[in-house]
């Protein structure tokens, strides 16, 4: 995510026309969360509130998106780092306000970025039950415990947009399978501790 | 014929004739045949070997293979019913006698039944229906170094690939877990193990 240029950031100064600090705050959040494709519609919604032309609204929204995403990408945590992105001539108070808003939101935005990262389908929930099989067509009397495990899996967030697809998978495990699985999981835990202790 | 333990259905006509033929075998011959049968019952996949051993038995004892196969089919009705109904060896012996087999041979077969029944039971249990059986689990974990949205990430991810038997095919399901989810999953699986053990 390339740093927004000074020319681009100059467009942010129309924010001086914003009705309140909260309106600026709100807009920062919306510009960060919006994917690039959503910036056009966002600009159209924002323009009238600020009494600016559609072109100016687009430049504003685009610059704010670039700025917020860049800060999150680079993991800038200090006020000085963010302030230095703005051109010299930028309005002082607005610059401080924007920096303050960004710093307030940075860890939430970081989590948001991580949560919407590409990944394999994610486990969102799991439930289990233990059954005792008492009879079957191959043996009329038995007492075999077995485990049913239901995993709720969510498909890649990026593909689903706002309506995530969650599927449920029910799997049966015998006692032997469970023991083997626990052995594997135990090994993972040991390796994780080894990595954490380094 | 009185009530049989191993089945409620009427027994095919041919069975009493087959039992009569079996009675003609010497004790040693019957013992050898029984051995071949139980070796097959405890390893039901070894069909080729079973047929070869039957053929050898037929040749050695100067019996035609065709009739021998029919006799074997009749004999095998009893152990398969006995397994389904958890019959004791006395009940198996009683059934063979009711079908017309000599007491001596019936006792011998029942004896072999007793010896082999743990293995046979285990095999039958293994055939019990399982839905979406988990057959294998592969895993890997690593560190996410960076992404298009975050230059430096450094978070741990864990990926599991579950191999599931659906009918006669296997299906692979890959999922990703965060670290807290993994610990929670491990904890739940340990609870399941405790539960299963208390019922064993």
GROMACS .gro file of C-alpha atoms in nm:
model
  398
    1UNK     CA    1   0.000   0.000   0.000
    2UNK     CA    2   0.195   0.300  -0.127
    3UNK     CA    3   0.198   0.615   0.081
    4UNK     CA    4  -0.052   0.872  -0.040
    5UNK     CA    5   0.128   1.163  -0.201
    6UNK     CA    6   0.109   1.519  -0.063
    7UNK     CA    7  -0.106   1.623  -0.358
    8UNK     CA    8  -0.354   1.351  -0.280
    9UNK     CA    9  -0.366   1.441   0.089
   10UNK     CA   10  -0.436   1.805   0.011
   11UNK     CA   11  -0.782   1.688  -0.095
   12UNK     CA   12  -0.850   1.603   0.270
   13UNK     CA   13  -0.878   1.969   0.353
   14UNK     CA   14  -1.240   1.975   0.240
   15UNK     CA   15  -1.301   1.803   0.571
   16UNK     CA   16  -1.281   2.148   0.723
   17UNK     CA   17  -1.637   2.181   0.600
   18UNK     CA   18  -1.748   1.878   0.801
   19UNK     CA   19  -2.033   1.946   1.046
   20UNK     CA   20  -1.859   1.789   1.345
   21UNK     CA   21  -1.554   1.596   1.462
   22UNK     CA   22  -1.771   1.286   1.491
   23UNK     CA   23  -1.865   1.320   1.125
   24UNK     CA   24  -1.493   1.314   1.041
   25UNK     CA   25  -1.446   1.014   1.267
   26UNK     CA   26  -1.733   0.832   1.098
   27UNK     CA   27  -1.599   0.906   0.754
   28UNK     CA   28  -1.251   0.780   0.845
   29UNK     CA   29  -1.402   0.449   0.958
   30UNK     CA   30  -1.611   0.414   0.644
   31UNK     CA   31  -1.319   0.494   0.416
   32UNK     CA   32  -1.094   0.242   0.585
   33UNK     CA   33  -1.349  -0.039   0.580
   34UNK     CA   34  -1.466   0.016   0.226
   35UNK     CA   35  -1.304  -0.196  -0.044
   36UNK     CA   36  -1.172   0.006  -0.339
   37UNK     CA   37  -1.483  -0.081  -0.539
   38UNK     CA   38  -1.705   0.071  -0.272
   39UNK     CA   39  -1.537   0.411  -0.273
   40UNK     CA   40  -1.744   0.547  -0.565
   41UNK     CA   41  -2.080   0.494  -0.395
   42UNK     CA   42  -1.935   0.618  -0.067
   43UNK     CA   43  -1.823   0.941  -0.235
   44UNK     CA   44  -2.171   0.995  -0.377
   45UNK     CA   45  -2.321   0.957  -0.028
   46UNK     CA   46  -2.066   1.183   0.135
   47UNK     CA   47  -2.052   1.469  -0.118
   48UNK     CA   48  -2.389   1.634  -0.037
   49UNK     CA   49  -2.317   1.638   0.341
   50UNK     CA   50  -2.000   1.836   0.285
   51UNK     CA   51  -2.137   2.058   0.010
   52UNK     CA   52  -1.861   1.960  -0.229
   53UNK     CA   53  -1.866   1.854  -0.592
   54UNK     CA   54  -1.874   1.483  -0.680
   55UNK     CA   55  -1.516   1.509  -0.808
   56UNK     CA   56  -1.395   1.662  -0.481
   57UNK     CA   57  -1.587   1.399  -0.284
   58UNK     CA   58  -1.419   1.123  -0.480
   59UNK     CA   59  -1.075   1.268  -0.422
   60UNK     CA   60  -1.150   1.306  -0.052
   61UNK     CA   61  -1.275   0.953  -0.005
   62UNK     CA   62  -0.991   0.807  -0.208
   63UNK     CA   63  -0.728   1.002  -0.014
   64UNK     CA   64  -0.875   0.904   0.323
   65UNK     CA   65  -0.888   0.540   0.218
   66UNK     CA   66  -0.524   0.548   0.106
   67UNK     CA   67  -0.410   0.725   0.419
   68UNK     CA   68  -0.584   0.494   0.666
   69UNK     CA   69  -0.488   0.179   0.480
   70UNK     CA   70  -0.127   0.291   0.449
   71UNK     CA   71  -0.095   0.360   0.820
   72UNK     CA   72  -0.238   0.020   0.905
   73UNK     CA   73  -0.023  -0.153   0.645
   74UNK     CA   74   0.301  -0.003   0.774
   75UNK     CA   75   0.191  -0.043   1.134
   76UNK     CA   76   0.271   0.320   1.214
   77UNK     CA   77   0.207   0.370   1.583
   78UNK     CA   78   0.351   0.708   1.666
   79UNK     CA   79   0.191   1.043   1.607
   80UNK     CA   80   0.512   1.182   1.450
   81UNK     CA   81   0.512   0.909   1.184
   82UNK     CA   82   0.157   0.988   1.083
   83UNK     CA   83   0.200   1.366   1.098
   84UNK     CA   84   0.503   1.346   0.871
   85UNK     CA   85   0.285   1.203   0.593
   86UNK     CA   86   0.100   1.534   0.552
   87UNK     CA   87   0.233   1.817   0.335
   88UNK     CA   88   0.388   2.121   0.510
   89UNK     CA   89   0.106   2.349   0.415
   90UNK     CA   90  -0.168   2.126   0.554
   91UNK     CA   91  -0.410   2.283   0.802
   92UNK     CA   92  -0.260   2.226   1.147
   93UNK     CA   93  -0.573   2.150   1.350
   94UNK     CA   94  -0.718   1.919   1.089
   95UNK     CA   95  -0.387   1.735   1.068
   96UNK     CA   96  -0.388   1.683   1.446
   97UNK     CA   97  -0.750   1.573   1.447
   98UNK     CA   98  -0.696   1.317   1.172
   99UNK     CA   99  -0.385   1.183   1.343
  100UNK     CA  100  -0.573   1.152   1.670
  101UNK     CA  101  -0.863   0.968   1.506
  102UNK     CA  102  -0.628   0.731   1.327
  103UNK     CA  103  -0.434   0.649   1.644
  104UNK     CA  104  -0.760   0.579   1.829
  105UNK     CA  105  -0.868   0.332   1.567
  106UNK     CA  106  -0.547   0.171   1.465
  107UNK     CA  107  -0.566  -0.147   1.667
  108UNK     CA  108  -0.931  -0.210   1.577
  109UNK     CA  109  -0.846  -0.154   1.212
  110UNK     CA  110  -0.553  -0.390   1.235
  111UNK     CA  111  -0.783  -0.660   1.373
  112UNK     CA  112  -1.031  -0.589   1.098
  113UNK     CA  113  -0.758  -0.634   0.837
  114UNK     CA  114  -0.646  -0.959   0.992
  115UNK     CA  115  -0.998  -1.093   1.020
  116UNK     CA  116  -1.068  -1.031   0.654
  117UNK     CA  117  -0.738  -1.178   0.542
  118UNK     CA  118  -0.750  -1.455   0.285
  119UNK     CA  119  -0.742  -1.795   0.444
  120UNK     CA  120  -0.867  -2.148   0.413
  121UNK     CA  121  -1.225  -2.197   0.530
  122UNK     CA  122  -1.233  -2.111   0.896
  123UNK     CA  123  -1.363  -2.306   1.191
  124UNK     CA  124  -1.626  -2.093   1.358
  125UNK     CA  125  -1.786  -2.336   1.600
  126UNK     CA  126  -1.774  -2.695   1.715
  127UNK     CA  127  -2.016  -2.919   1.904
  128UNK     CA  128  -1.993  -3.281   2.003
  129UNK     CA  129  -2.194  -3.564   2.149
  130UNK     CA  130  -2.113  -3.917   2.260
  131UNK     CA  131  -2.349  -4.198   2.157
  132UNK     CA  132  -2.355  -4.561   2.266
  133UNK     CA  133  -2.434  -4.800   1.982
  134UNK     CA  134  -2.647  -5.076   2.124
  135UNK     CA  135  -2.745  -5.273   1.817
  136UNK     CA  136  -2.680  -5.304   1.445
  137UNK     CA  137  -2.754  -5.535   1.155
  138UNK     CA  138  -2.422  -5.710   1.206
  139UNK     CA  139  -2.455  -5.760   1.582
  140UNK     CA  140  -2.778  -5.741   1.776
  141UNK     CA  141  -2.635  -5.656   2.114
  142UNK     CA  142  -2.338  -5.434   2.178
  143UNK     CA  143  -2.226  -5.130   2.374
  144UNK     CA  144  -1.987  -4.931   2.162
  145UNK     CA  145  -1.932  -4.564   2.247
  146UNK     CA  146  -1.873  -4.332   1.954
  147UNK     CA  147  -1.831  -3.959   1.914
  148UNK     CA  148  -2.015  -3.729   1.674
  149UNK     CA  149  -1.836  -3.403   1.610
  150UNK     CA  150  -2.001  -3.114   1.431
  151UNK     CA  151  -1.777  -2.845   1.287
  152UNK     CA  152  -1.920  -2.519   1.159
  153UNK     CA  153  -1.702  -2.393   0.880
  154UNK     CA  154  -1.712  -2.051   0.720
  155UNK     CA  155  -1.596  -2.008   0.366
  156UNK     CA  156  -1.333  -1.747   0.279
  157UNK     CA  157  -1.462  -1.408   0.397
  158UNK     CA  158  -1.331  -1.227   0.094
  159UNK     CA  159  -1.543  -1.440  -0.136
  160UNK     CA  160  -1.863  -1.407   0.061
  161UNK     CA  161  -1.861  -1.034   0.128
  162UNK     CA  162  -2.138  -0.948   0.370
  163UNK     CA  163  -2.319  -1.281   0.370
  164UNK     CA  164  -2.073  -1.543   0.487
  165UNK     CA  165  -2.155  -1.900   0.396
  166UNK     CA  166  -2.137  -2.130   0.696
  167UNK     CA  167  -2.159  -2.502   0.642
  168UNK     CA  168  -2.189  -2.771   0.906
  169UNK     CA  169  -1.989  -3.090   0.879
  170UNK     CA  170  -2.070  -3.381   1.106
  171UNK     CA  171  -1.798  -3.640   1.149
  172UNK     CA  172  -1.799  -3.967   1.343
  173UNK     CA  173  -1.497  -4.076   1.543
  174UNK     CA  174  -1.433  -4.410   1.705
  175UNK     CA  175  -1.238  -4.422   2.027
  176UNK     CA  176  -0.925  -4.531   1.841
  177UNK     CA  177  -0.954  -4.244   1.593
  178UNK     CA  178  -1.002  -3.998   1.877
  179UNK     CA  179  -0.693  -4.127   2.056
  180UNK     CA  180  -0.486  -4.089   1.742
  181UNK     CA  181  -0.625  -3.741   1.686
  182UNK     CA  182  -0.542  -3.637   2.041
  183UNK     CA  183  -0.191  -3.765   1.993
  184UNK     CA  184  -0.158  -3.540   1.687
  185UNK     CA  185  -0.311  -3.241   1.864
  186UNK     CA  186  -0.078  -3.299   2.160
  187UNK     CA  187   0.220  -3.288   1.929
  188UNK     CA  188   0.097  -2.960   1.784
  189UNK     CA  189   0.064  -2.818   2.135
  190UNK     CA  190   0.417  -2.927   2.225
  191UNK     CA  191   0.558  -2.769   1.912
  192UNK     CA  192   0.366  -2.450   1.974
  193UNK     CA  193   0.511  -2.428   2.327
  194UNK     CA  194   0.858  -2.489   2.188
  195UNK     CA  195   0.811  -2.204   1.943
  196UNK     CA  196   0.667  -1.975   2.210
  197UNK     CA  197   0.955  -2.040   2.447
  198UNK     CA  198   1.227  -1.958   2.199
  199UNK     CA  199  -3.674  -7.966   1.355
  200UNK     CA  200  -3.724  -7.770   1.674
  201UNK     CA  201  -3.668  -7.395   1.714
  202UNK     CA  202  -3.318  -7.291   1.618
  203UNK     CA  203  -3.115  -7.027   1.798
  204UNK     CA  204  -2.926  -6.888   1.503
  205UNK     CA  205  -3.222  -6.805   1.281
  206UNK     CA  206  -3.598  -6.760   1.285
  207UNK     CA  207  -3.632  -6.826   0.912
  208UNK     CA  208  -3.688  -7.178   0.777
  209UNK     CA  209  -3.361  -7.351   0.689
  210UNK     CA  210  -3.306  -7.451   0.323
  211UNK     CA  211  -3.392  -7.813   0.238
  212UNK     CA  212  -3.040  -7.897   0.131
  213UNK     CA  213  -2.898  -7.839   0.478
  214UNK     CA  214  -2.995  -8.171   0.635
  215UNK     CA  215  -2.848  -8.356   0.338
  216UNK     CA  216  -2.526  -8.155   0.376
  217UNK     CA  217  -2.509  -8.233   0.750
  218UNK     CA  218  -2.551  -8.603   0.672
  219UNK     CA  219  -2.257  -8.583   0.430
  220UNK     CA  220  -2.050  -8.406   0.691
  221UNK     CA  221  -2.115  -8.688   0.935
  222UNK     CA  222  -1.941  -8.920   0.688
  223UNK     CA  223  -1.613  -8.733   0.730
  224UNK     CA  224  -1.361  -8.866   0.984
  225UNK     CA  225  -1.293  -8.662   1.295
  226UNK     CA  226  -0.959  -8.547   1.151
  227UNK     CA  227  -1.115  -8.446   0.819
  228UNK     CA  228  -1.388  -8.249   0.994
  229UNK     CA  229  -1.128  -8.082   1.214
  230UNK     CA  230  -0.923  -7.979   0.906
  231UNK     CA  231  -1.232  -7.844   0.732
  232UNK     CA  232  -1.334  -7.648   1.044
  233UNK     CA  233  -0.986  -7.494   1.056
  234UNK     CA  234  -1.016  -7.376   0.694
  235UNK     CA  235  -1.359  -7.228   0.767
  236UNK     CA  236  -1.251  -7.033   1.075
  237UNK     CA  237  -0.943  -6.903   0.903
  238UNK     CA  238  -1.176  -6.755   0.642
  239UNK     CA  239  -1.424  -6.621   0.898
  240UNK     CA  240  -1.150  -6.439   1.087
  241UNK     CA  241  -1.001  -6.298   0.766
  242UNK     CA  242  -1.301  -6.252   0.539
  243UNK     CA  243  -1.103  -6.059   0.278
  244UNK     CA  244  -0.890  -6.363   0.192
  245UNK     CA  245  -1.143  -6.512  -0.048
  246UNK     CA  246  -0.885  -6.642  -0.298
  247UNK     CA  247  -0.694  -6.820  -0.024
  248UNK     CA  248  -1.014  -6.969   0.117
  249UNK     CA  249  -1.118  -7.110  -0.221
  250UNK     CA  250  -0.767  -7.249  -0.279
  251UNK     CA  251  -0.768  -7.422   0.062
  252UNK     CA  252  -1.112  -7.570  -0.005
  253UNK     CA  253  -0.990  -7.697  -0.337
  254UNK     CA  254  -0.684  -7.856  -0.170
  255UNK     CA  255  -0.906  -8.017   0.093
  256UNK     CA  256  -1.133  -8.159  -0.179
  257UNK     CA  257  -0.841  -8.305  -0.371
  258UNK     CA  258  -0.669  -8.447  -0.061
  259UNK     CA  259  -0.983  -8.616   0.066
  260UNK     CA  260  -1.113  -8.724  -0.274
  261UNK     CA  261  -1.433  -8.520  -0.250
  262UNK     CA  262  -1.583  -8.330  -0.543
  263UNK     CA  263  -1.543  -7.954  -0.505
  264UNK     CA  264  -1.901  -7.870  -0.609
  265UNK     CA  265  -2.078  -8.063  -0.332
  266UNK     CA  266  -1.812  -7.950  -0.086
  267UNK     CA  267  -1.890  -7.586  -0.159
  268UNK     CA  268  -2.258  -7.650  -0.094
  269UNK     CA  269  -2.177  -7.819   0.236
  270UNK     CA  270  -1.961  -7.523   0.335
  271UNK     CA  271  -2.242  -7.281   0.246
  272UNK     CA  272  -2.474  -7.472   0.478
  273UNK     CA  273  -2.225  -7.481   0.763
  274UNK     CA  274  -2.154  -7.107   0.737
  275UNK     CA  275  -2.521  -7.022   0.794
  276UNK     CA  276  -2.480  -7.105   1.162
  277UNK     CA  277  -2.178  -6.890   1.259
  278UNK     CA  278  -2.314  -6.589   1.071
  279UNK     CA  279  -2.651  -6.610   1.253
  280UNK     CA  280  -2.476  -6.685   1.581
  281UNK     CA  281  -2.264  -6.371   1.552
  282UNK     CA  282  -2.566  -6.149   1.487
  283UNK     CA  283  -2.747  -6.292   1.789
  284UNK     CA  284  -2.452  -6.313   2.030
  285UNK     CA  285  -2.504  -6.690   2.075
  286UNK     CA  286  -2.304  -6.891   2.328
  287UNK     CA  287  -2.108  -7.197   2.223
  288UNK     CA  288  -2.373  -7.426   2.384
  289UNK     CA  289  -2.638  -7.269   2.165
  290UNK     CA  290  -2.421  -7.315   1.855
  291UNK     CA  291  -2.366  -7.680   1.949
  292UNK     CA  292  -2.739  -7.732   2.007
  293UNK     CA  293  -2.822  -7.580   1.666
  294UNK     CA  294  -2.580  -7.807   1.478
  295UNK     CA  295  -2.725  -8.110   1.656
  296UNK     CA  296  -3.077  -7.993   1.569
  297UNK     CA  297  -2.966  -7.966   1.203
  298UNK     CA  298  -2.847  -8.325   1.205
  299UNK     CA  299  -2.474  -8.304   1.275
  300UNK     CA  300  -2.325  -8.568   1.506
  301UNK     CA  301  -2.271  -8.468   1.870
  302UNK     CA  302  -1.897  -8.513   1.844
  303UNK     CA  303  -1.865  -8.285   1.541
  304UNK     CA  304  -2.110  -8.030   1.681
  305UNK     CA  305  -1.906  -8.010   2.003
  306UNK     CA  306  -1.584  -7.964   1.808
  307UNK     CA  307  -1.729  -7.680   1.601
  308UNK     CA  308  -1.878  -7.514   1.910
  309UNK     CA  309  -1.536  -7.535   2.079
  310UNK     CA  310  -1.372  -7.359   1.784
  311UNK     CA  311  -1.651  -7.103   1.788
  312UNK     CA  312  -1.575  -7.022   2.150
  313UNK     CA  313  -1.206  -6.977   2.078
  314UNK     CA  314  -1.263  -6.752   1.776
  315UNK     CA  315  -1.559  -6.548   1.890
  316UNK     CA  316  -1.368  -6.249   2.033
  317UNK     CA  317  -1.199  -6.199   1.694
  318UNK     CA  318  -1.524  -6.253   1.506
  319UNK     CA  319  -1.712  -6.011   1.732
  320UNK     CA  320  -1.450  -5.745   1.684
  321UNK     CA  321  -1.477  -5.788   1.307
  322UNK     CA  322  -1.855  -5.756   1.315
  323UNK     CA  323  -1.832  -5.442   1.532
  324UNK     CA  324  -1.589  -5.297   1.284
  325UNK     CA  325  -1.849  -5.338   1.014
  326UNK     CA  326  -2.106  -5.135   1.203
  327UNK     CA  327  -2.233  -4.832   1.018
  328UNK     CA  328  -2.039  -4.510   1.071
  329UNK     CA  329  -2.151  -4.178   0.928
  330UNK     CA  330  -1.881  -3.960   0.772
  331UNK     CA  331  -1.609  -4.151   0.947
  332UNK     CA  332  -1.293  -3.954   1.014
  333UNK     CA  333  -1.013  -4.164   0.871
  334UNK     CA  334  -0.716  -3.933   0.883
  335UNK     CA  335  -0.606  -3.592   0.996
  336UNK     CA  336  -0.311  -3.396   0.859
  337UNK     CA  337  -0.197  -3.067   0.998
  338UNK     CA  338   0.048  -2.788   0.959
  339UNK     CA  339   0.100  -2.463   1.138
  340UNK     CA  340   0.308  -2.160   1.066
  341UNK     CA  341   0.337  -1.789   1.089
  342UNK     CA  342   0.168  -1.538   0.863
  343UNK     CA  343   0.451  -1.303   0.776
  344UNK     CA  344   0.263  -1.036   0.586
  345UNK     CA  345  -0.038  -0.967   0.370
  346UNK     CA  346  -0.160  -0.717   0.117
  347UNK     CA  347  -0.321  -0.522   0.400
  348UNK     CA  348  -0.059  -0.558   0.671
  349UNK     CA  349   0.311  -0.539   0.600
  350UNK     CA  350   0.416  -0.728   0.912
  351UNK     CA  351   0.179  -0.973   1.069
  352UNK     CA  352   0.353  -1.241   1.277
  353UNK     CA  353   0.041  -1.431   1.376
  354UNK     CA  354   0.025  -1.808   1.407
  355UNK     CA  355  -0.217  -2.005   1.192
  356UNK     CA  356  -0.304  -2.370   1.215
  357UNK     CA  357  -0.441  -2.573   0.924
  358UNK     CA  358  -0.607  -2.910   0.957
  359UNK     CA  359  -0.696  -3.141   0.672
  360UNK     CA  360  -0.958  -3.395   0.770
  361UNK     CA  361  -1.001  -3.700   0.550
  362UNK     CA  362  -1.360  -3.818   0.573
  363UNK     CA  363  -1.512  -4.137   0.439
  364UNK     CA  364  -1.841  -4.061   0.268
  365UNK     CA  365  -1.988  -4.386   0.143
  366UNK     CA  366  -1.714  -4.547  -0.062
  367UNK     CA  367  -1.525  -4.224  -0.139
  368UNK     CA  368  -1.310  -4.006   0.074
  369UNK     CA  369  -1.346  -3.631   0.094
  370UNK     CA  370  -1.084  -3.386   0.217
  371UNK     CA  371  -1.191  -3.092   0.427
  372UNK     CA  372  -0.936  -2.823   0.501
  373UNK     CA  373  -0.991  -2.574   0.778
  374UNK     CA  374  -0.795  -2.304   0.946
  375UNK     CA  375  -0.797  -2.233   1.318
  376UNK     CA  376  -0.663  -1.950   1.527
  377UNK     CA  377  -0.453  -2.034   1.828
  378UNK     CA  378  -0.730  -1.980   2.086
  379UNK     CA  379  -0.959  -2.198   1.875
  380UNK     CA  380  -0.697  -2.470   1.869
  381UNK     CA  381  -0.663  -2.475   2.248
  382UNK     CA  382  -1.038  -2.478   2.284
  383UNK     CA  383  -1.065  -2.765   2.033
  384UNK     CA  384  -0.797  -2.963   2.214
  385UNK     CA  385  -0.974  -2.908   2.545
  386UNK     CA  386  -1.307  -3.028   2.402
  387UNK     CA  387  -1.149  -3.337   2.247
  388UNK     CA  388  -0.997  -3.426   2.583
  389UNK     CA  389  -1.343  -3.401   2.736
  390UNK     CA  390  -1.475  -3.634   2.466
  391UNK     CA  391  -1.200  -3.883   2.545
  392UNK     CA  392  -1.293  -3.883   2.914
  393UNK     CA  393  -1.654  -3.937   2.820
  394UNK     CA  394  -1.578  -4.225   2.583
  395UNK     CA  395  -1.354  -4.388   2.839
  396UNK     CA  396  -1.619  -4.377   3.107
  397UNK     CA  397  -1.850  -4.573   2.879
  398UNK     CA  398  -1.600  -4.837   2.763
   0.00000   0.00000   0.00000
